[in-house]
Each structure stands twice: as structure tokens, then as C-alpha cells.
């Protein structure tokens, strides 16, 4: 049959597939319904096949494309047949039928001529990229890309550049990749290819991620997600890209949840087996970083089996990397060392930029097995990564160098490597405007900090040990806060969250069927708010990090003490700073301290609802907790001067007021010694007033506020209670005030600490709301339950309502670490404000007012 076609150009349908997929599907079905000839019908079947392949059922795609091949063959056009064969080849590769797919692509390349051949070579390059055959993919693209540009085929030339960018990324050439993606984006902008234009945004997000710019990566991927939603085209590979960025940001559990959601989507759509395998690999990596080696092994094993069946050696070896890394949880064996050694060699042969991870793994295993020479050889290979690649890879290289130095007994070299690695992560951290990301990313430097701490403890160098402890503790508070932008969309979502929360509370109390729908609506709002804040950009640059121990000791003054608790190799130590010296004391197992803290908190939660708690039980609880937390240091704290306690993140929620040695002194708790110094240096605003807030449904809030109001007489003050105490009114009143007191119910969210909240007249006031203050209140009193709770995240960071305000510059906070007896809180709060109005500091005023209470602590200075 001749190559002649019916009137009209059916090729427009193929052009519409990615530009306007729904319109393309209607047009293709219309061609088939119209009984057009085999040439046109083959195009229609091809278009439907592509739509199934990209956005739905791959098996259905293969069925449509096989019909398209038969129709093209009947049309007598070799180029038509070659074009459809190439599309079928890609679908077969995605389904995991690698040999058949490559055979179809090779046949298409032989049949095609001119521009069609260039398009076929582009597709074969795509298949080779999927299979990890990156050099072969570049060979095809070297022919295809120039030929398509010479032919003026803008859309396909831009696609070829996009693909070349992905191949460059796989080979570690980030700048070349981003240049290709930028050019492709400009080219797509001159066409009507809406889908391809959104993919270009996604690709640039991937390039930003590989370059280490996570805020920009998140922003671009969010933009792409909105574009795909607008077009109605689900994209599982966007899920994979977002998972990779979340992993790099330290959000491993969230990345695992998203990867699993993407796997469910692919299963529902009967989607591409290649994408399923890639998502399984990401899920395995996420599970490993979330300290879930069993899930990591399960996902990685399934991914490796799929990759092997798809003949994707490059990918299969990366799945094996996860399997070997997860195997470490069961202990090091000679077999594991052999696996790591062979894996390192294989990844190097494949040109993988992750080969350093296998060398690091092999080096660790060899060290544990006492094979020093082999360990040094592998660690040296891993250490080479410290000069090239992403920030994560370079930090990993410095970790390998630090391990080499430790094994060689070279302390100066060890500390130099730890310092260099942490500096890289600090520089990376400063790109984030989100306080959550700044805290989470510190986990990447935890082992470097631990190596330095271990050496300094053994060397008995107290001051240096304190300096290194401070270097990697509560570092998110060190970064200047990102000024809040006047973002009407974010403000609107925060307001909508308050409305939904109020409706949800009413629906729950009334047993309304709408509660489930409102739960979903609240979760969606929280996800959007969090996504917007995660993509905020930080100040950038490099931070000059150095803790001035001498300044801290001078600030303590005569009789002052600062006890900084630090965990080293599972043992809790206290660095006691007093009288111009830093002394180190071993306390005991850190696990026991955590267990005693949790037990004490659980007992206090019950006792909070008893009118008269048993003093003997409280005393016994306090003694046991003090022994676990302070050990020999408790007897050295004395009672002749102020005391500052600086706990590690996992012990921040301890009820410090329960400890006998602290009950008799004015003490405060700080996230770090540096944070205490900054808070101490803060000056009260000359024009700030007093703000008193009583939230809804708090039995004694009105009485509490009125009792405190009387103490301040004619001083400038603002009183907001009931429905008048809205989030906006409270924020406006608190901005730059001298003292704010909020008597409102609180909720601590361990799953998402920045959504911890205080319940006001129009709904919850969250940590995200507080971060929008331009000037923090100088002092703040929160009389609600658990208002001092902070979640431990990252290496040694804390997140919660209190940290949001300390970061903005609040000097001191009084809040509770356990539930509060509402009735007993009123006289305590009145006594506290009586002391403050008389000129006492927060810690001293609280000491005089608390009586038998152990709920409240002073935070900061």
C-alpha cells in the first residue's frame, strides 16, 4: 500500500500528546471512529499508546502500539513503521522486557531515515539511559541532537537536550546538565508543548538538587507539581524526584511515605515497571536513613530483582549498595566485607558517582575486622570524594579521612578532617530559610562531631570538648532568622487552617460525619504550608563558627554554674563550667537517663490531676531522675548563684524542676550555651508594653489574666481574652513587646513540631505563625500544658514553639514541660509576675513563686 494519507494532518495528534493530552486522546479516537486509512490510524493508535505509557497502563500501551506497528507496515511507509517501532521499544523497556525493547529500537534505527532516524536515536538513547548505559546513550545523542536542531525540529531537539542533561547528571556533570536543561526550557517556551515545558521545570529542580541547592529544588518541584495537576497528568517520576530531595533534607520517614504512595499509584495505574523499580530503590534508601534496615532490605531486594530482570546493571548495583549497607545492622562479617569490596569495584567500573559510599562501607568493615591496611586503602578511595561532587559526597569524603586519621592515631589530622566536613554541612545549612530543614540537615554531620568528641574526651581537654559540643548543638538557632515575606497565599492558608481546625473540633465533639473530610482538608493545608516554608532561601555564605568559652565563663560570674550534658559513645557526661574552669564528669548510660526521664514524665502526667500529689513520691522521683541526669554533679551545683542547664536534645523535655539540686536555686534551661549567651545579651525594648492573653475554654484564664493585670497598674498593657484573642490580634500585640503572657491551651505535635500550637479565639497559633513576627517579645510566659516541649531532630537540635521564639530573639520564656494543674497555676503565675514587676529575672522570680510545683521551667536567660 502507498504512503499517501487522507486529507488533514494526523501528525498534529502526536504533537498534542504532551501539550494537551486530553485533547489528543479525543482527536485520536475521532480518527479511529472516522475509518481513516492505515497510515492515519497508526498515528492514532500510537498517540493512544503513548498516553497509556506515560500516564497509565503500560500493558494497554503495548497492545495499542503493536496494532500501530501493523497499521504502519500496511501503509507502506518505512519511516512510519520505524517511528512506531521506536515508541513500542520504549514501552517494552519500561515494562521490563528489555531485550525485546532494544531489539525494536535497533530495528527502527535501521529502517528510519532523515529526521525520523534522529528521533529514533533519541528514543534509543532514552532506553539506554533508563538501563544505566550512559556512554552508549551519549553516543546516540551526539548524532540525534545536532540533526534535530539542523532540521528545525524544536520540540524534539529540546527533548534530546533534556535527555542529555539527565545522562550528564548520572555521570556527575551537574553544570553541563543544568546548561542543557536551561536551553531546553527556553526552546519549549517557544512552542505549545505545555507538558514538556513543565517537565523542563522539573528537570531544573533535579539539577538544583544534585547541585545541593535544596530550597531551589523544592520550589521548582512544587512548581512542576502544580503544572502537572493543572494538566491532569500524574507523574510518578516527580514523586521519585521529591523523595530524593526530602532524603537529602533529612526527612527520611516522609520520603519513605511518599515513595510508598508513588508505588501505590503505579500499581493502580498499571504503570511502568522501570519507574516502580526506581521508586523501590528510593524507598529502600529512605528506610535505611530512617533507621529501618528490615524495610530497607525488603525494598532493595525487590528493586534489585526488577532491575536484574530489566537488564539494568547500573541500577541493580545501586540496589545492592543499599542491601550491603543495611547488612551492617546485623554486624560486620568477612562476607560483608567481601561484598562491599566487590561492590566498590563494580560501581567504579560503571562510572557511578556513589562508588565512594561502597569504599567507605568496605573501610568501616575492614576496621572492625582489624584489617588495617585494607581499611586504609578503601578509606583513602572514599576520601577522594572530599574534593569533588555534592556537599553530601564531600562531607562523606571528609568522614572517611577522619576515620583514617583516627585509625592512624593522628589527632590533629582527625580534628582537621572533622572541622572541614562540618564546615561543608554548615555552608549547606545556611542555604535554608526553613528552621526545620536547618535543624534536620545537621544529622549529616553527626558522626563527624562524634569522632571529635570521642577523641577530646579521651584526651581530657574539657574546654575543647565544650567547644566541639557547642559546634553541633542547636545550630539552627545560630542562623539569623529569615525576614518574613508578605506572602498573602501563606497568610491565607494559615488563616484557613485555623478555620478548619475550629470546624473540626466542633465536628468531633458533635460526632458529625464531616470530621473525616475536615481531617483530610487540614492535612492538605498543613502539607501546603510546610512545602512553602521548606523552599524558603536562607542567607547563604559561610558561617564563622567559634564558641568563646572564656566569654561564657566570665558571663557566669561568681557562683554561677553552667552544666552542659553531652552523650559520647552512649555514655552521658556533664561538662560543669564554674569558677573559670570546665570540668568533665561521667554520669552513666544515656539510655537509662532517657528511660528515667520518660518514666518521670508519665508519673507527673498522672499526678497533675491529683489535688494533693504525694510529696514522698515526688521526692523519690526527683532523686532517681537526678542520679540518672546529673550523677556526681548534683552535689556540686550549690545554691549560692544562678545555674544554667544545657541538655542534649533527647533530654530537653526532662522535668528539671523535679531535681532536688535544682529546686533550691534559680535555674534556667537553654538549648545551647551559645543560645544562653545570646539571650543574656538581649536588651528589653525601650517602648515595649505588657500583653496579657486569655484563650478560650481555659477554666481559670480570665482570673489568671485579671490577677496579673493588677500587678502592672498604669503601665502600657494590652489585654485580649475570649473571642477578641484572635491569632492576628495576638501577633500584632506581641510584636516587639517587653512581656507577653498567654493563658491558653496548648498542643505539642511530635510528628510536626512547627505545627505545635496555642489555641486562641479563632483557632491554633502555630510555630509558623510565630515565625512571622518581625520583633519577638523580650520575655514570654506560657501557662499551658507542655508548652516547653521541643522535639529532638537532626544531630542535636530541637524544634517547637519555644525555639521559634528564641530564634527570633526572645531572651527568656517560662513554660511547662508536663501537664499543669490549671487551678494551681493561677497563684504560681501571679507570684511569678509579682517578682517580674519588682525587677527580678525570670529564673529567680519563678524560684520564689513555684512552691511545690515542678511543671514550669525558665528557658533562655
Short mmCIF file of C-alpha atoms in Angstrom, two decimals, residues 268-722:
data_model
loop_
_atom_site.label_atom_id
_atom_site.label_comp_id
_atom_site.label_asym_id
_atom_site.label_seq_id
_atom_site.Cartn_x
_atom_site.Cartn_y
_atom_site.Cartn_z
CA UNK A 268 -3.30 1.44 40.44
CA UNK A 269 -2.39 2.78 37.00
CA UNK A 270 -0.63 -0.46 35.99
CA UNK A 271 2.28 1.85 35.24
CA UNK A 272 5.87 1.41 34.18
CA UNK A 273 7.89 -1.38 35.80
CA UNK A 274 11.05 0.70 35.36
CA UNK A 275 9.60 3.51 37.47
CA UNK A 276 8.36 1.01 40.05
CA UNK A 277 11.90 -0.35 40.42
CA UNK A 278 13.35 3.17 40.79
CA UNK A 279 10.78 4.09 43.46
CA UNK A 280 11.52 0.86 45.32
CA UNK A 281 15.20 1.83 45.37
CA UNK A 282 14.34 5.27 46.76
CA UNK A 283 12.07 3.70 49.36
CA UNK A 284 14.93 1.40 50.39
CA UNK A 285 17.31 4.32 50.75
CA UNK A 286 14.71 6.24 52.79
CA UNK A 287 14.10 3.28 55.09
CA UNK A 288 17.85 2.90 55.66
CA UNK A 289 18.19 6.57 56.65
CA UNK A 290 15.07 6.25 58.84
CA UNK A 291 16.88 3.52 60.84
CA UNK A 292 14.62 0.76 59.47
CA UNK A 293 17.09 -1.76 57.97
CA UNK A 294 14.50 -4.54 57.65
CA UNK A 295 12.28 -2.43 55.35
CA UNK A 296 15.39 -1.21 53.51
CA UNK A 297 16.44 -4.80 52.78
CA UNK A 298 12.94 -5.77 51.65
CA UNK A 299 12.55 -2.82 49.25
CA UNK A 300 16.13 -3.07 47.94
CA UNK A 301 15.85 -6.81 47.28
CA UNK A 302 12.65 -6.32 45.27
CA UNK A 303 14.21 -3.41 43.37
CA UNK A 304 17.35 -5.41 42.57
CA UNK A 305 15.29 -8.32 41.24
CA UNK A 306 13.32 -5.97 38.99
CA UNK A 307 16.47 -4.22 37.75
CA UNK A 308 18.11 -7.56 37.01
CA UNK A 309 15.08 -8.71 35.03
CA UNK A 310 15.14 -5.42 33.13
CA UNK A 311 18.89 -5.83 32.40
CA UNK A 312 19.68 -2.58 34.21
CA UNK A 313 23.08 -3.39 35.72
CA UNK A 314 23.86 0.19 36.85
CA UNK A 315 20.65 0.35 38.85
CA UNK A 316 20.93 -3.20 40.18
CA UNK A 317 24.33 -2.43 41.71
CA UNK A 318 22.91 0.64 43.46
CA UNK A 319 20.18 -1.55 44.94
CA UNK A 320 22.93 -3.94 46.08
CA UNK A 321 24.64 -0.98 47.77
CA UNK A 322 21.55 -0.50 49.96
CA UNK A 323 21.44 -4.23 50.72
CA UNK A 324 25.07 -4.24 51.87
CA UNK A 325 24.61 -1.03 53.90
CA UNK A 326 21.52 -2.49 55.58
CA UNK A 327 23.52 -5.63 56.32
CA UNK A 328 25.71 -3.62 58.71
CA UNK A 329 22.84 -3.63 61.25
CA UNK A 330 23.44 -7.35 61.76
CA UNK A 331 27.14 -6.87 62.48
CA UNK A 332 30.30 -6.94 60.39
CA UNK A 333 31.43 -10.26 58.91
CA UNK A 334 34.17 -11.20 56.45
CA UNK A 335 31.42 -11.95 53.93
CA UNK A 336 30.00 -8.43 54.26
CA UNK A 337 33.49 -7.00 53.73
CA UNK A 338 33.87 -9.09 50.58
CA UNK A 339 30.50 -7.89 49.29
CA UNK A 340 31.45 -4.26 49.93
CA UNK A 341 34.84 -4.71 48.24
CA UNK A 342 33.33 -6.22 45.09
CA UNK A 343 30.57 -3.62 45.03
CA UNK A 344 33.08 -0.76 45.20
CA UNK A 345 34.98 -2.17 42.23
CA UNK A 346 31.79 -2.69 40.23
CA UNK A 347 30.43 0.80 40.89
CA UNK A 348 33.76 2.28 39.84
CA UNK A 349 33.63 0.28 36.59
CA UNK A 350 30.11 1.60 35.92
CA UNK A 351 31.27 5.19 36.48
CA UNK A 352 28.89 5.69 39.42
CA UNK A 353 29.44 8.86 41.50
CA UNK A 354 28.33 6.76 44.52
CA UNK A 355 31.35 4.45 44.44
CA UNK A 356 32.79 6.32 47.43
CA UNK A 357 29.90 5.03 49.59
CA UNK A 358 30.89 1.41 48.89
CA UNK A 359 34.55 2.21 49.66
CA UNK A 360 33.50 3.88 52.93
CA UNK A 361 31.43 0.83 53.80
CA UNK A 362 34.31 -1.52 53.00
CA UNK A 363 36.70 0.66 55.02
CA UNK A 364 34.44 0.57 58.09
CA UNK A 365 34.04 -3.19 57.82
CA UNK A 366 37.79 -3.73 57.47
CA UNK A 367 38.45 -1.53 60.53
CA UNK A 368 36.05 -3.58 62.65
CA UNK A 369 37.68 -6.82 61.48
CA UNK A 370 41.15 -5.48 62.32
CA UNK A 371 42.37 -5.37 58.72
CA UNK A 372 44.15 -2.04 58.91
CA UNK A 373 45.87 -1.97 55.52
CA UNK A 374 42.73 -2.86 53.59
CA UNK A 375 40.71 -0.36 55.65
CA UNK A 376 43.15 2.42 54.83
CA UNK A 377 43.06 1.58 51.12
CA UNK A 378 39.26 1.75 50.95
CA UNK A 379 39.00 4.83 53.17
CA UNK A 380 41.60 6.60 51.02
CA UNK A 381 39.46 5.87 47.93
CA UNK A 382 36.37 7.20 49.73
CA UNK A 383 38.27 10.24 51.00
CA UNK A 384 38.96 11.29 47.40
CA UNK A 385 35.30 12.35 47.25
CA UNK A 386 36.01 15.26 49.63
CA UNK A 387 37.26 17.40 46.75
CA UNK A 388 34.52 16.81 44.15
CA UNK A 389 30.78 16.25 43.86
CA UNK A 390 27.85 17.31 46.01
CA UNK A 391 28.14 18.70 49.54
CA UNK A 392 26.92 15.35 50.88
CA UNK A 393 29.58 13.42 48.96
CA UNK A 394 32.34 15.81 50.01
CA UNK A 395 31.27 15.60 53.66
CA UNK A 396 31.33 11.80 53.30
CA UNK A 397 34.85 12.09 51.93
CA UNK A 398 35.94 14.07 54.99
CA UNK A 399 34.33 11.44 57.22
CA UNK A 400 36.46 8.79 55.51
CA UNK A 401 39.54 10.96 56.04
CA UNK A 402 38.64 11.38 59.74
CA UNK A 403 38.28 7.62 60.16
CA UNK A 404 41.68 7.11 58.54
CA UNK A 405 43.23 9.64 60.91
CA UNK A 406 41.61 8.02 63.96
CA UNK A 407 42.88 4.59 62.90
CA UNK A 408 46.37 6.04 62.37
CA UNK A 409 46.36 7.75 65.77
CA UNK A 410 46.74 11.26 64.32
CA UNK A 411 44.52 13.58 66.42
CA UNK A 412 45.38 16.84 64.63
CA UNK A 413 44.56 15.32 61.27
CA UNK A 414 41.36 13.86 62.76
CA UNK A 415 40.13 17.22 64.07
CA UNK A 416 41.12 18.97 60.83
CA UNK A 417 39.02 16.48 58.83
CA UNK A 418 36.05 16.80 61.21
CA UNK A 419 36.28 20.58 61.07
CA UNK A 420 36.36 20.62 57.26
CA UNK A 421 33.44 18.21 56.92
CA UNK A 422 31.25 20.14 59.38
CA UNK A 423 32.12 23.42 57.65
CA UNK A 424 30.76 21.99 54.39
CA UNK A 425 27.49 20.99 56.05
CA UNK A 426 27.25 24.37 57.79
CA UNK A 427 27.62 26.13 54.45
CA UNK A 428 24.93 23.86 53.00
CA UNK A 429 22.70 24.52 56.05
CA UNK A 430 22.87 28.27 55.56
CA UNK A 431 21.10 27.97 52.20
CA UNK A 432 17.89 27.02 54.03
CA UNK A 433 15.38 29.61 55.15
CA UNK A 434 13.34 26.91 56.90
CA UNK A 435 14.29 26.40 60.54
CA UNK A 436 13.05 22.81 60.24
CA UNK A 437 15.44 21.99 57.39
CA UNK A 438 18.33 23.77 59.10
CA UNK A 439 17.79 21.51 62.10
CA UNK A 440 17.26 18.28 60.18
CA UNK A 441 20.27 18.56 57.86
CA UNK A 442 22.67 18.56 60.83
CA UNK A 443 22.19 14.77 61.02
CA UNK A 444 24.63 14.52 58.11
CA UNK A 445 27.41 15.76 60.39
CA UNK A 446 26.57 13.72 63.49
CA UNK A 447 29.33 11.14 63.05
CA UNK A 448 31.98 13.79 62.33
CA UNK A 449 31.04 15.58 65.55
CA UNK A 450 31.01 12.29 67.48
CA UNK A 451 34.53 11.39 66.28
CA UNK A 452 35.88 14.71 67.53
CA UNK A 453 34.04 14.45 70.87
CA UNK A 454 35.30 10.90 71.42
CA UNK A 455 38.92 11.98 70.90
CA UNK A 456 38.66 15.07 73.13
CA UNK A 457 37.01 13.13 75.95
CA UNK A 458 39.82 10.59 75.91
CA UNK A 459 42.37 13.41 75.85
CA UNK A 460 40.70 15.08 78.86
CA UNK A 461 40.54 18.50 77.17
CA UNK A 462 37.43 19.99 78.81
CA UNK A 463 37.35 23.39 77.14
CA UNK A 464 37.84 21.96 73.66
CA UNK A 465 35.24 19.29 74.37
CA UNK A 466 32.76 22.03 75.30
CA UNK A 467 33.64 23.98 72.14
CA UNK A 468 33.03 20.96 69.89
CA UNK A 469 29.79 20.11 71.72
CA UNK A 470 28.58 23.64 71.05
CA UNK A 471 29.68 23.47 67.43
CA UNK A 472 26.97 20.93 66.60
CA UNK A 473 24.23 21.69 69.17
CA UNK A 474 21.10 23.78 68.48
CA UNK A 475 22.89 25.23 65.46
CA UNK A 476 19.59 26.15 63.76
CA UNK A 477 19.27 28.91 66.36
CA UNK A 478 22.64 30.38 65.32
CA UNK A 479 21.46 31.38 61.85
CA UNK A 480 19.88 34.84 61.53
CA UNK A 481 16.12 34.43 61.03
CA UNK A 482 14.79 34.80 57.51
CA UNK A 483 12.69 38.01 57.46
CA UNK A 484 9.02 37.10 56.97
CA UNK A 485 7.77 37.91 53.48
CA UNK A 486 4.34 39.44 53.00
CA UNK A 487 3.05 36.30 51.31
CA UNK A 488 -0.74 36.58 51.03
CA UNK A 489 -1.07 32.94 49.96
CA UNK A 490 0.77 31.65 53.04
CA UNK A 491 -1.16 34.02 55.32
CA UNK A 492 -4.39 32.83 53.72
CA UNK A 493 -3.52 29.18 54.28
CA UNK A 494 -2.61 29.80 57.93
CA UNK A 495 -5.97 31.54 58.42
CA UNK A 496 -7.76 28.70 56.61
CA UNK A 497 -6.00 26.19 58.86
CA UNK A 498 -7.42 27.97 61.92
CA UNK A 499 -10.94 27.91 60.47
CA UNK A 500 -10.74 24.23 59.56
CA UNK A 501 -9.35 23.37 63.00
CA UNK A 502 -12.30 25.08 64.69
CA UNK A 503 -14.80 23.31 62.41
CA UNK A 504 -13.04 20.00 63.06
CA UNK A 505 -13.23 20.47 66.83
CA UNK A 506 -16.97 21.11 66.55
CA UNK A 507 -17.49 18.14 64.23
CA UNK A 508 -15.61 15.80 66.57
CA UNK A 509 -17.49 16.90 69.67
CA UNK A 510 -20.83 16.52 67.86
CA UNK A 511 -19.92 13.25 66.15
CA UNK A 512 -20.53 14.80 62.73
CA UNK A 513 -19.79 12.77 59.61
CA UNK A 514 -17.85 15.75 58.21
CA UNK A 515 -14.96 15.15 60.65
CA UNK A 516 -13.13 12.79 58.27
CA UNK A 517 -13.41 15.27 55.38
CA UNK A 518 -12.15 18.10 57.61
CA UNK A 519 -9.22 15.94 58.76
CA UNK A 520 -8.20 15.50 55.11
CA UNK A 521 -8.63 19.22 54.45
CA UNK A 522 -6.47 20.11 57.45
CA UNK A 523 -3.77 17.64 56.37
CA UNK A 524 -3.75 19.16 52.86
CA UNK A 525 -3.43 22.70 54.26
CA UNK A 526 -0.60 21.66 56.56
CA UNK A 527 1.20 20.00 53.64
CA UNK A 528 0.99 23.18 51.53
CA UNK A 529 2.11 25.44 54.40
CA UNK A 530 5.05 23.20 55.12
CA UNK A 531 6.00 22.91 51.44
CA UNK A 532 6.09 26.71 51.09
CA UNK A 533 8.27 27.18 54.16
CA UNK A 534 10.67 24.37 53.21
CA UNK A 535 11.50 26.16 49.95
CA UNK A 536 12.45 29.43 51.70
CA UNK A 537 16.02 30.52 50.97
CA UNK A 538 18.46 31.27 53.76
CA UNK A 539 21.23 33.90 53.96
CA UNK A 540 23.83 31.63 52.28
CA UNK A 541 27.57 32.19 52.58
CA UNK A 542 29.79 30.63 55.23
CA UNK A 543 29.34 30.94 58.94
CA UNK A 544 32.26 31.90 61.16
CA UNK A 545 31.69 29.33 63.88
CA UNK A 546 33.62 29.54 67.11
CA UNK A 547 32.35 29.25 70.67
CA UNK A 548 34.02 31.65 73.11
CA UNK A 549 34.41 29.56 76.25
CA UNK A 550 36.17 32.39 78.12
CA UNK A 551 33.30 34.78 77.44
CA UNK A 552 30.81 32.23 78.74
CA UNK A 553 32.80 31.63 81.94
CA UNK A 554 33.04 35.39 82.56
CA UNK A 555 29.30 35.79 81.96
CA UNK A 556 28.52 33.20 84.65
CA UNK A 557 30.18 35.41 87.24
CA UNK A 558 30.99 34.46 90.87
CA UNK A 559 28.98 31.45 92.00
CA UNK A 560 27.36 30.92 88.61
CA UNK A 561 27.38 27.44 87.07
CA UNK A 562 26.56 26.03 83.67
CA UNK A 563 26.09 22.26 83.31
CA UNK A 564 26.26 21.10 79.69
CA UNK A 565 25.22 17.48 79.21
CA UNK A 566 26.69 15.54 76.28
CA UNK A 567 26.33 11.96 75.09
CA UNK A 568 29.52 10.28 73.84
CA UNK A 569 29.50 6.63 72.75
CA UNK A 570 26.25 6.03 74.63
CA UNK A 571 27.50 7.48 77.91
CA UNK A 572 26.13 10.70 79.43
CA UNK A 573 28.74 13.20 80.58
CA UNK A 574 28.37 16.60 82.25
CA UNK A 575 30.71 19.49 81.49
CA UNK A 576 30.49 21.67 84.60
CA UNK A 577 31.52 25.25 83.93
CA UNK A 578 32.23 27.30 87.05
CA UNK A 579 34.95 29.39 88.70
CA UNK A 580 36.73 29.92 85.38
CA UNK A 581 37.12 26.19 84.69
CA UNK A 582 35.45 23.39 82.72
CA UNK A 583 35.42 20.00 84.48
CA UNK A 584 34.18 16.75 82.91
CA UNK A 585 32.17 14.14 84.84
CA UNK A 586 30.84 10.77 83.64
CA UNK A 587 27.24 10.16 84.74
CA UNK A 588 26.12 6.83 83.26
CA UNK A 589 24.31 5.19 80.35
CA UNK A 590 22.42 7.70 78.22
CA UNK A 591 19.67 5.13 77.64
CA UNK A 592 18.99 5.00 81.36
CA UNK A 593 18.74 8.81 81.52
CA UNK A 594 16.19 8.79 78.68
CA UNK A 595 14.19 5.97 80.33
CA UNK A 596 14.13 7.73 83.72
CA UNK A 597 13.01 10.95 82.03
CA UNK A 598 10.12 9.22 80.27
CA UNK A 599 9.08 7.45 83.47
CA UNK A 600 9.14 10.68 85.47
CA UNK A 601 7.10 12.48 82.80
CA UNK A 602 4.49 9.72 82.72
CA UNK A 603 4.08 9.82 86.51
CA UNK A 604 3.83 13.62 86.53
CA UNK A 605 1.14 13.48 83.85
CA UNK A 606 -0.98 11.42 86.25
CA UNK A 607 -0.14 13.46 89.33
CA UNK A 608 -1.14 16.71 87.58
CA UNK A 609 -4.78 15.71 88.02
CA UNK A 610 -4.50 14.98 91.74
CA UNK A 611 -5.34 17.77 94.15
CA UNK A 612 -2.53 16.88 96.56
CA UNK A 613 0.26 14.77 94.99
CA UNK A 614 2.17 12.57 97.41
CA UNK A 615 5.33 14.54 98.42
CA UNK A 616 7.21 11.30 99.14
CA UNK A 617 6.56 10.00 95.62
CA UNK A 618 7.68 13.33 94.10
CA UNK A 619 10.86 13.27 96.20
CA UNK A 620 11.69 9.70 95.15
CA UNK A 621 11.05 10.51 91.51
CA UNK A 622 13.34 13.51 91.77
CA UNK A 623 16.18 11.57 93.38
CA UNK A 624 16.12 8.80 90.76
CA UNK A 625 15.97 11.29 87.91
CA UNK A 626 18.77 13.41 89.36
CA UNK A 627 21.05 10.39 89.68
CA UNK A 628 20.44 9.48 86.01
CA UNK A 629 20.81 13.02 84.66
CA UNK A 630 23.46 14.69 86.83
CA UNK A 631 25.12 11.93 88.86
CA UNK A 632 28.08 13.34 90.83
CA UNK A 633 27.48 16.86 89.51
CA UNK A 634 24.27 17.30 91.53
CA UNK A 635 26.27 17.79 94.74
CA UNK A 636 28.47 20.41 93.06
CA UNK A 637 25.74 22.73 91.85
CA UNK A 638 25.36 24.52 95.20
CA UNK A 639 22.76 27.19 95.89
CA UNK A 640 24.75 30.41 96.05
CA UNK A 641 24.35 31.56 92.45
CA UNK A 642 22.38 31.12 89.24
CA UNK A 643 22.55 27.84 87.33
CA UNK A 644 22.11 27.06 83.63
CA UNK A 645 21.37 23.54 82.38
CA UNK A 646 22.15 22.74 78.73
CA UNK A 647 20.81 19.25 77.93
CA UNK A 648 21.15 17.30 74.70
CA UNK A 649 18.04 17.31 72.51
CA UNK A 650 16.79 13.90 73.70
CA UNK A 651 16.72 15.12 77.33
CA UNK A 652 15.28 18.58 76.79
CA UNK A 653 11.81 17.51 77.91
CA UNK A 654 13.04 16.32 81.34
CA UNK A 655 11.13 17.86 84.29
CA UNK A 656 14.19 19.69 85.59
CA UNK A 657 12.23 21.33 88.40
CA UNK A 658 11.81 17.89 89.97
CA UNK A 659 15.56 17.55 90.69
CA UNK A 660 16.40 18.30 94.36
CA UNK A 661 19.66 20.10 93.50
CA UNK A 662 17.83 22.50 91.16
CA UNK A 663 14.74 23.13 93.27
CA UNK A 664 16.72 25.21 95.72
CA UNK A 665 18.30 27.50 93.13
CA UNK A 666 17.32 29.87 90.35
CA UNK A 667 17.98 27.82 87.25
CA UNK A 668 17.22 28.10 83.57
CA UNK A 669 17.40 25.61 80.70
CA UNK A 670 18.95 26.52 77.34
CA UNK A 671 19.26 24.67 74.00
CA UNK A 672 22.97 25.55 73.94
CA UNK A 673 25.46 27.65 75.86
CA UNK A 674 25.73 29.92 72.82
CA UNK A 675 21.94 30.41 72.85
CA UNK A 676 22.11 31.32 76.55
CA UNK A 677 24.85 33.88 75.85
CA UNK A 678 22.82 35.46 73.05
CA UNK A 679 19.69 35.60 75.21
CA UNK A 680 21.64 37.12 78.09
CA UNK A 681 22.96 39.86 75.81
CA UNK A 682 19.45 40.81 74.62
CA UNK A 683 18.16 44.18 75.78
CA UNK A 684 14.48 44.89 76.53
CA UNK A 685 12.77 47.22 74.05
CA UNK A 686 12.54 50.77 75.40
CA UNK A 687 8.98 51.19 74.14
CA UNK A 688 7.62 47.68 74.72
CA UNK A 689 4.48 47.11 76.76
CA UNK A 690 2.87 44.15 78.51
CA UNK A 691 0.48 41.83 76.65
CA UNK A 692 -1.91 39.55 78.55
CA UNK A 693 -3.91 36.93 76.66
CA UNK A 694 -6.61 34.55 77.90
CA UNK A 695 -7.57 31.82 75.45
CA UNK A 696 -10.93 30.06 75.13
CA UNK A 697 -12.08 27.08 77.24
CA UNK A 698 -9.37 27.55 79.89
CA UNK A 699 -11.27 27.41 83.21
CA UNK A 700 -9.12 29.93 85.09
CA UNK A 701 -7.76 32.02 82.22
CA UNK A 702 -9.90 35.08 82.98
CA UNK A 703 -8.98 35.00 86.69
CA UNK A 704 -5.30 34.48 85.83
CA UNK A 705 -5.19 37.42 83.42
CA UNK A 706 -7.07 39.78 85.76
CA UNK A 707 -4.83 38.89 88.72
CA UNK A 708 -1.71 39.64 86.66
CA UNK A 709 -3.20 42.82 85.18
CA UNK A 710 -3.49 44.38 88.63
CA UNK A 711 0.25 43.96 89.22
CA UNK A 712 1.18 46.25 86.31
CA UNK A 713 -1.07 49.16 87.32
CA UNK A 714 -0.93 52.02 84.83
CA UNK A 715 1.88 50.59 82.70
CA UNK A 716 1.29 50.22 78.98
CA UNK A 717 -0.57 46.95 78.53
CA UNK A 718 -2.88 45.11 76.15
CA UNK A 719 -5.45 42.60 77.39
CA UNK A 720 -7.06 40.15 74.96
CA UNK A 721 -9.47 37.45 76.13
CA UNK A 722 -12.12 35.18 74.67
#
